[in-house]
Coordinates of C-alpha atoms in Angstrom, one line a residue:
M1 CA 160.0 47.4 80.7
Y2 CA 161.2 44.9 78.2
L3 CA 162.0 47.6 75.7
K4 CA 164.0 49.5 78.2
Q5 CA 166.0 46.3 79.0
L6 CA 166.7 45.8 75.3
E7 CA 167.9 49.4 75.0
K8 CA 170.3 48.9 78.0
Q9 CA 171.6 45.7 76.4
S10 CA 172.0 47.4 73.1
E11 CA 174.2 50.1 74.7
I12 CA 176.5 47.3 76.1
Y13 CA 176.7 45.6 72.7
K14 CA 177.5 48.9 71.2
E15 CA 180.4 49.5 73.6
A16 CA 181.7 46.0 72.9
Y17 CA 181.5 46.6 69.2
L18 CA 183.4 49.9 69.4
I19 CA 186.1 48.2 71.5
S20 CA 186.4 45.3 69.0
Q21 CA 186.5 47.8 66.1
E22 CA 189.3 49.8 67.7
R23 CA 191.2 46.6 68.4
Y24 CA 190.7 45.4 64.8
S25 CA 192.0 48.7 63.5
A26 CA 195.1 48.3 65.7
D27 CA 195.5 44.7 64.6
S28 CA 195.2 45.7 61.0
I29 CA 198.2 48.1 61.4
L30 CA 200.2 45.4 63.2
Y31 CA 199.3 42.8 60.5
K32 CA 200.5 45.2 57.7
M33 CA 203.8 45.7 59.6
K34 CA 204.2 41.9 59.9
A35 CA 204.0 42.2 63.7
L36 CA 200.8 40.1 63.9
S37 CA 200.1 36.7 62.6
A38 CA 197.3 36.0 60.1
K39 CA 195.5 33.8 62.6
E40 CA 195.4 36.5 65.2
Y41 CA 194.3 39.1 62.6
E42 CA 191.4 36.8 61.5
Q43 CA 190.3 36.3 65.1
S44 CA 190.2 40.1 65.6
L45 CA 188.2 40.5 62.4
M46 CA 185.8 37.7 63.5
Q47 CA 185.3 39.2 66.9
K48 CA 184.6 42.6 65.4
N49 CA 182.0 41.1 63.0
Q50 CA 180.4 39.1 65.8
D51 CA 180.1 42.2 68.0
K52 CA 178.7 44.2 65.1
T53 CA 176.2 41.5 64.3
R54 CA 175.1 41.3 67.9
Y55 CA 174.7 45.1 68.1
N56 CA 172.7 45.2 64.9
Q57 CA 170.5 42.4 66.0
S58 CA 169.8 44.2 69.3
N59 CA 168.7 47.3 67.3
L60 CA 166.4 45.1 65.2
D61 CA 165.0 43.6 68.4
I62 CA 164.3 47.2 69.6
I63 CA 162.6 48.1 66.4
S64 CA 160.5 44.9 66.5
V65 CA 159.4 45.5 70.1
S66 CA 158.7 49.2 69.3
I67 CA 156.4 48.1 66.4
H68 CA 154.7 45.6 68.7
L69 CA 154.2 48.2 71.3
A70 CA 152.7 50.6 68.8
Q71 CA 150.3 47.8 67.7
L72 CA 149.4 47.2 71.3
N73 CA 148.8 50.9 72.0
K74 CA 146.6 51.0 68.8
A75 CA 144.7 48.0 70.0
I76 CA 144.2 49.5 73.5
K77 CA 142.8 52.7 72.0
E78 CA 140.5 50.7 69.8
Y79 CA 139.4 48.7 72.8
M80 CA 138.8 51.9 74.8
A81 CA 136.8 53.4 71.9
E82 CA 134.8 50.2 71.6
E83 CA 134.3 50.1 75.4
K84 CA 133.0 53.7 75.3
R85 CA 130.7 53.0 72.4
E86 CA 129.3 49.9 74.1
K87 CA 128.9 51.7 77.4
T88 CA 126.9 54.5 75.6
E89 CA 124.8 51.9 73.8
Y90 CA 124.2 49.9 77.1
H91 CA 123.4 53.1 79.0
T92 CA 120.9 54.2 76.3
T93 CA 119.4 50.7 76.2
I94 CA 119.1 50.6 80.0
M95 CA 117.5 54.0 80.2
R96 CA 115.1 53.1 77.4
L97 CA 114.1 49.9 79.2
Y98 CA 114.0 51.7 82.5
N99 CA 111.6 54.4 81.2
Q100 CA 109.6 51.6 79.4
L101 CA 109.3 49.8 82.7
K102 CA 108.2 52.9 84.5
S103 CA 105.6 53.6 81.8
N104 CA 104.4 50.0 82.1
I105 CA 104.2 50.2 85.9
L106 CA 102.3 53.5 85.6
L107 CA 99.9 52.0 83.0
W108 CA 99.4 49.0 85.2
E109 CA 98.7 51.2 88.2
Q110 CA 96.2 53.3 86.2
T111 CA 94.5 50.2 84.9
Y112 CA 94.3 48.0 88.0
L113 CA 94.9 50.2 91.1
L114 CA 92.7 52.7 92.8
K115 CA 95.0 55.2 94.5
A116 CA 94.2 58.3 96.6
P117 CA 96.6 61.3 97.0
I118 CA 95.7 61.5 100.7
T119 CA 95.2 59.1 103.6
G120 CA 91.9 58.8 105.4
L121 CA 88.8 56.8 105.8
V122 CA 87.2 55.0 102.8
S123 CA 83.5 55.7 102.3
Y124 CA 81.9 53.3 99.7
S125 CA 79.3 54.8 97.3
S126 CA 77.6 51.4 96.9
F127 CA 77.5 47.9 98.3
W128 CA 80.4 45.9 97.0
S129 CA 81.2 42.2 97.4
K130 CA 84.4 40.3 96.7
H131 CA 85.3 39.6 93.0
Q132 CA 82.6 42.1 91.9
H133 CA 83.4 43.9 88.6
I134 CA 83.8 47.7 88.6
N135 CA 83.5 49.4 85.3
A136 CA 86.1 51.9 84.3
G137 CA 85.2 55.5 85.4
E138 CA 82.6 54.2 87.8
Q139 CA 82.5 56.0 91.2
S140 CA 83.3 53.3 93.7
F141 CA 84.3 55.1 96.9
A142 CA 85.6 58.3 98.4
V143 CA 88.4 59.0 100.8
I144 CA 87.7 61.2 103.7
P145 CA 91.0 62.7 104.9
H146 CA 92.0 62.6 108.6
S147 CA 93.2 66.2 108.5
P148 CA 91.4 68.1 105.8
G149 CA 93.7 71.2 106.1
K150 CA 92.4 74.4 104.6
I151 CA 88.8 74.1 103.3
I152 CA 88.0 75.9 100.1
G153 CA 84.5 76.4 98.8
K154 CA 83.7 77.0 95.1
C155 CA 80.4 78.4 93.9
K156 CA 79.0 79.4 90.5
V157 CA 77.7 82.9 90.2
P158 CA 75.7 84.1 87.1
V159 CA 77.6 86.7 85.0
S160 CA 74.7 89.1 85.6
G161 CA 75.7 89.6 89.2
I162 CA 79.5 89.0 89.1
G163 CA 80.2 92.8 88.9
K164 CA 78.9 93.2 92.5
I165 CA 81.3 90.6 94.0
M166 CA 84.6 91.8 95.3
P167 CA 87.4 89.9 97.3
Q168 CA 87.1 89.8 101.1
Q169 CA 83.3 90.1 101.0
E170 CA 81.5 87.9 103.5
V171 CA 79.7 84.7 102.5
N172 CA 77.0 82.8 104.3
I173 CA 76.7 79.2 103.3
K174 CA 73.6 77.1 103.9
L175 CA 74.6 73.4 103.7
D176 CA 72.4 70.8 102.2
G177 CA 71.5 68.1 104.7
F178 CA 72.0 70.6 107.6
P179 CA 68.9 72.9 107.8
Y180 CA 70.2 76.3 108.6
M181 CA 67.2 77.0 110.9
E182 CA 68.5 74.2 113.1
F183 CA 72.3 74.1 112.5
G184 CA 73.0 77.7 111.4
T185 CA 75.2 78.7 108.5
I186 CA 78.9 78.5 107.7
R187 CA 80.8 81.8 107.2
G188 CA 83.6 82.5 104.8
V189 CA 85.1 85.3 102.7
V190 CA 85.5 85.7 98.9
E191 CA 89.1 84.7 98.1
N192 CA 89.2 84.7 94.3
I193 CA 87.0 85.3 91.2
S194 CA 87.6 83.6 87.9
L195 CA 88.4 86.0 85.0
I196 CA 86.6 84.0 82.4
P197 CA 83.0 82.7 82.7
I198 CA 82.2 79.0 82.1
R199 CA 79.5 77.8 79.7
I200 CA 76.7 75.8 81.3
E201 CA 74.4 74.0 78.9
Q202 CA 70.9 73.3 80.0
P203 CA 68.0 71.5 78.2
L204 CA 66.3 74.7 77.1
K205 CA 69.0 77.3 77.3
V206 CA 72.7 78.0 77.8
E207 CA 73.9 80.0 80.7
Y208 CA 77.3 81.5 81.7
A209 CA 78.7 81.7 85.2
N210 CA 81.9 82.6 87.0
W211 CA 83.7 80.5 89.6
V212 CA 84.0 82.3 93.0
E213 CA 86.5 80.8 95.5
V214 CA 85.5 81.1 99.1
S215 CA 88.0 80.7 102.0
I216 CA 86.5 78.9 105.0
N217 CA 88.4 78.9 108.3
N218 CA 86.4 76.1 110.0
L219 CA 83.1 74.2 109.8
T220 CA 81.6 75.7 113.0
T221 CA 78.2 77.2 112.3
T222 CA 76.8 80.4 113.5
Y223 CA 74.9 78.3 116.1
G224 CA 78.2 76.9 117.4
K225 CA 77.7 73.5 116.0
E226 CA 80.6 71.6 114.3
I227 CA 79.8 70.1 110.9
P228 CA 81.7 66.9 110.1
F229 CA 83.7 67.1 107.0
T230 CA 82.9 64.3 104.6
G231 CA 85.2 65.2 101.8
E232 CA 82.6 67.2 99.9
L233 CA 79.7 69.4 101.1
T234 CA 77.1 71.1 98.9
G235 CA 74.9 74.0 99.7
T236 CA 73.8 77.5 98.7
A237 CA 76.1 80.6 99.2
S238 CA 74.9 84.1 99.9
I239 CA 77.5 86.7 99.2
T240 CA 77.1 90.0 101.0
T241 CA 77.7 92.7 98.4
K242 CA 78.2 96.4 98.9
E243 CA 75.3 97.8 101.1
M244 CA 73.3 100.7 99.7
S245 CA 71.2 103.2 101.6
L246 CA 67.6 103.8 100.8
L247 CA 68.4 107.1 99.2
E248 CA 71.0 105.3 96.9
H249 CA 68.4 102.7 95.9
L250 CA 66.0 105.5 95.0
L251 CA 68.6 107.6 93.1
S252 CA 70.2 104.7 91.2
P253 CA 67.4 104.5 88.5
L254 CA 67.4 108.3 88.2
K255 CA 71.2 108.3 87.7
Y256 CA 70.9 105.6 85.0
L257 CA 68.1 107.6 83.2
W258 CA 70.0 110.8 83.4
S259 CA 73.2 109.1 82.1
K260 CA 71.2 107.6 79.3
K261 CA 69.6 110.9 78.4
M262 CA 73.0 112.7 78.3
T263 CA 74.4 110.0 76.1
N264 CA 71.5 110.3 73.7
H265 CA 71.8 114.1 73.7
K266 CA 75.5 114.0 72.8
H267 CA 74.7 111.5 70.1
N268 CA 72.0 113.8 68.6
K269 CA 74.3 116.8 68.8
T270 CA 77.0 114.9 67.0
T271 CA 74.6 113.9 64.3
E272 CA 73.5 117.5 63.8
L273 CA 77.1 118.7 63.4
E274 CA 77.7 116.0 60.9
N275 CA 74.7 117.0 58.9
L276 CA 75.9 120.6 58.9

């Protein structure tokens, strides 16, 4: 706004200078013709010079203000760049400290808190008193959910019999602590079979077994008794595999022997051809 005001004022000074210059030119002609006194001629010259000086000074003021404006604009750009850089640094620092705080909180929770992913009743695995120390990794209690939702059973099956198990086969489960002669059994179906067996190390040998996932609709036994869900139940599962008739049981060994004999016969025949 100040620069625009100076430019308007400079236009006025310019007009005044042009007028005084024209007047001086006319007075010069009159002075040469002896029609104007020396004093009036000097006053005209002085007025022209004053108007010229004032006009030139206004131009210098405009140049000075323009330079100052350029410096201010440069400073503004530098301040904006500095502001952007500091914002980036502060944002990076805040995010780093925020993530560090989250990590520290998570570490504190993992170190000092016992958290359960579900709500339910707490069942202590031992007798605890106030201010009693609990070692890291020590089982202290279990949480029994109010609404267990879908119940899934998992059982280990030796690899020797895994080939007979298929999805949707019926499963009868005898629960430990609930004698099946009195309570009955729980029924389910085979839901999924693991593709890779697991290694089970025992004192004298190493065994391999597959996990079989069993879907259980409810905990009502075959005797109509409701088994309370305590978070984890153990027992023995009997999987009903494909039924075979008596004739199939008798013929299966013969089929195996016949297949083995045909394999050996083909092998011997191939050996004879190679020898020929």
